[in-house]
Amino acid sequence: MTRLSCLTVYLALTLLAGNASCQVMSDTMSINLYLQNMTLSDRSALADNKSQNYMDMVAKVNEYLSPIGGEKESITVSNEGNCVKIIIAWKNGNQTTLAMVAEKLQKDGFIFGNQTLGVSFFGCAAERTLVRVTFFVDLAWSENFRNHNSTEYQTVLQIVNNVFMALGGSFQALEIAQ
């Protein structure tokens, strides 16, 4: 049974309403970016964390993520088969802004040098992964959540679908349980 987190609902409502003044902060956050369409030689050059390519990539990641604020703990760049995997971890960042940055990267791509790279948050290229996500929420229970035709269920379904789409994914089913 999948439950929605109050953070997810709050974040999704913020995104849908376009309310950028709403601030959701987190002590520790991390995100994986998978950059696609990079040449093999460029991917290989990133293996050396002292290379100019590596330093340029870290600088570009910092530029993209600077609106999130907080204190970056680490940025790891690695060649992940047919794409580049970047893991970013930081403290005290703004999750609302993270969602907006993620949506923009997914839509516009990651511009590095003279290349626009595709961005995925779930893996390389055409990989598709089915995962079960469980969220726990401090949300008042309504029996209407059991009825998939109810306004309450449809509203939550739309919010969750929009969040997954903004991150480049989709989901198959939503179950809300007490």
XYZ file of C-alpha atoms in Angstrom:
178
model
C 0.000 0.000 0.000
C 1.350 3.374 -1.009
C 0.873 6.390 1.178
C 1.654 9.909 0.160
C 4.108 11.881 2.176
C 2.997 15.211 3.387
C 6.256 16.537 1.927
C 5.413 15.118 -1.507
C 1.877 16.463 -1.425
C 3.108 19.809 -0.101
C 5.860 19.942 -2.704
C 3.520 18.959 -5.513
C 0.913 21.494 -4.474
C 3.617 24.131 -4.375
C 4.783 23.202 -7.872
C 1.272 23.090 -9.280
C 0.264 26.365 -7.691
C 3.538 28.004 -8.684
C 4.030 29.261 -5.149
C 7.787 29.824 -5.053
C 7.593 31.500 -1.653
C 6.765 28.186 -0.004
C 9.973 26.792 1.502
C 10.462 23.138 2.416
C 13.872 22.599 4.011
C 15.704 19.335 4.611
C 18.723 18.545 6.771
C 20.315 16.163 4.259
C 19.431 15.703 0.597
C 20.946 13.850 -2.314
C 20.065 13.442 -5.952
C 21.368 11.276 -8.788
C 21.602 12.831 -12.247
C 22.205 10.617 -15.266
C 23.499 12.661 -18.215
C 22.950 11.078 -21.615
C 24.368 11.681 -25.113
C 27.903 12.475 -23.930
C 30.711 11.153 -26.134
C 32.809 8.241 -24.896
C 35.966 10.383 -24.845
C 34.215 13.066 -22.761
C 32.857 10.411 -20.382
C 36.308 8.846 -20.083
C 37.909 12.234 -19.349
C 35.641 12.563 -16.307
C 37.297 9.536 -14.683
C 40.205 11.707 -13.510
C 38.958 14.002 -10.743
C 41.914 16.309 -11.378
C 41.154 16.771 -15.095
C 39.812 20.028 -16.489
C 36.723 18.181 -17.796
C 35.954 16.902 -14.300
C 36.451 20.360 -12.752
C 34.257 21.944 -15.456
C 31.526 19.363 -14.811
C 31.587 19.996 -11.040
C 31.438 23.765 -11.675
C 28.449 23.304 -14.007
C 26.647 21.100 -11.460
C 27.267 23.752 -8.795
C 25.883 26.403 -11.139
C 22.693 24.437 -11.822
C 22.135 23.604 -8.156
C 23.092 26.953 -6.605
C 19.428 28.091 -6.259
C 18.832 25.207 -3.821
C 21.143 26.806 -1.280
C 22.523 24.912 1.661
C 25.970 23.452 2.063
C 27.204 20.909 -0.497
C 28.763 17.844 1.108
C 29.927 16.060 -2.028
C 29.655 15.832 -5.787
C 30.678 12.525 -7.345
C 30.980 12.169 -11.121
C 31.407 8.733 -12.695
C 31.169 7.034 -16.079
C 28.117 4.764 -15.779
C 28.255 2.682 -18.953
C 26.479 4.713 -21.614
C 25.972 7.858 -19.538
C 27.514 9.960 -16.785
C 26.215 9.517 -13.250
C 26.470 12.470 -10.880
C 25.608 12.088 -7.201
C 25.171 15.325 -5.275
C 24.682 15.455 -1.499
C 24.196 18.564 0.613
C 22.782 19.830 3.894
C 20.067 22.364 4.612
C 18.875 22.707 1.036
C 15.486 23.853 -0.177
C 13.463 20.869 -1.467
C 10.901 23.054 -3.207
C 13.654 24.646 -5.269
C 15.218 21.209 -5.869
C 11.974 20.041 -7.487
C 11.867 23.133 -9.701
C 15.534 22.710 -10.718
C 14.914 18.997 -11.432
C 11.902 19.838 -13.588
C 13.888 22.442 -15.537
C 16.806 20.028 -16.096
C 14.410 17.327 -17.279
C 12.718 19.733 -19.690
C 15.684 21.761 -20.998
C 18.583 19.336 -20.561
C 21.988 19.873 -18.985
C 24.123 22.246 -21.047
C 27.808 21.350 -20.813
C 30.233 23.072 -23.163
C 28.533 23.134 -26.550
C 26.383 20.063 -25.813
C 22.868 19.758 -24.461
C 22.724 16.472 -22.569
C 19.557 14.584 -21.754
C 18.846 14.221 -18.029
C 17.306 11.289 -16.198
C 16.875 10.766 -12.471
C 16.203 7.031 -12.685
C 19.080 5.559 -14.705
C 20.808 5.588 -18.068
C 19.223 5.880 -21.514
C 16.345 3.554 -22.190
C 16.510 1.771 -18.872
C 13.164 1.505 -17.155
C 12.848 0.417 -13.583
C 9.690 -0.531 -11.778
C 9.909 0.439 -8.151
C 7.457 0.555 -5.318
C 7.530 3.825 -3.426
C 5.903 4.144 -0.014
C 5.276 7.523 1.556
C 3.983 8.076 5.060
C 1.858 11.123 5.684
C 0.384 13.144 8.444
C -2.832 13.600 6.477
C -6.368 13.250 7.786
C -7.867 10.009 6.490
C -10.926 10.177 4.286
C -12.966 7.153 3.217
C -13.159 8.877 -0.168
C -9.524 7.839 -0.764
C -10.811 4.254 -1.259
C -13.046 5.364 -4.133
C -10.892 5.841 -7.235
C -13.619 7.988 -8.783
C -13.803 10.431 -5.880
C -12.558 14.002 -6.193
C -10.167 13.455 -3.271
C -8.525 10.400 -4.863
C -8.347 12.017 -8.311
C -6.757 15.164 -6.845
C -4.027 13.175 -5.097
C -3.536 11.019 -8.214
C -3.034 14.138 -10.362
C -0.538 15.633 -7.891
C 1.546 12.451 -7.692
C 1.441 11.957 -11.464
C 2.658 15.529 -12.049
C 5.555 15.077 -9.613
C 6.672 11.823 -11.274
C 6.374 13.378 -14.740
C 8.411 16.420 -13.653
C 11.190 14.043 -12.618
C 11.073 12.138 -15.897
C 9.205 9.111 -14.623
C 5.705 7.780 -14.527
C 3.816 5.480 -12.265
C 1.516 2.563 -12.885
C -0.793 2.590 -9.881
C -1.555 4.565 -6.754
C -2.971 3.038 -3.609
C -3.824 5.191 -0.624
C -4.321 3.339 2.636
C -4.820 4.129 6.272
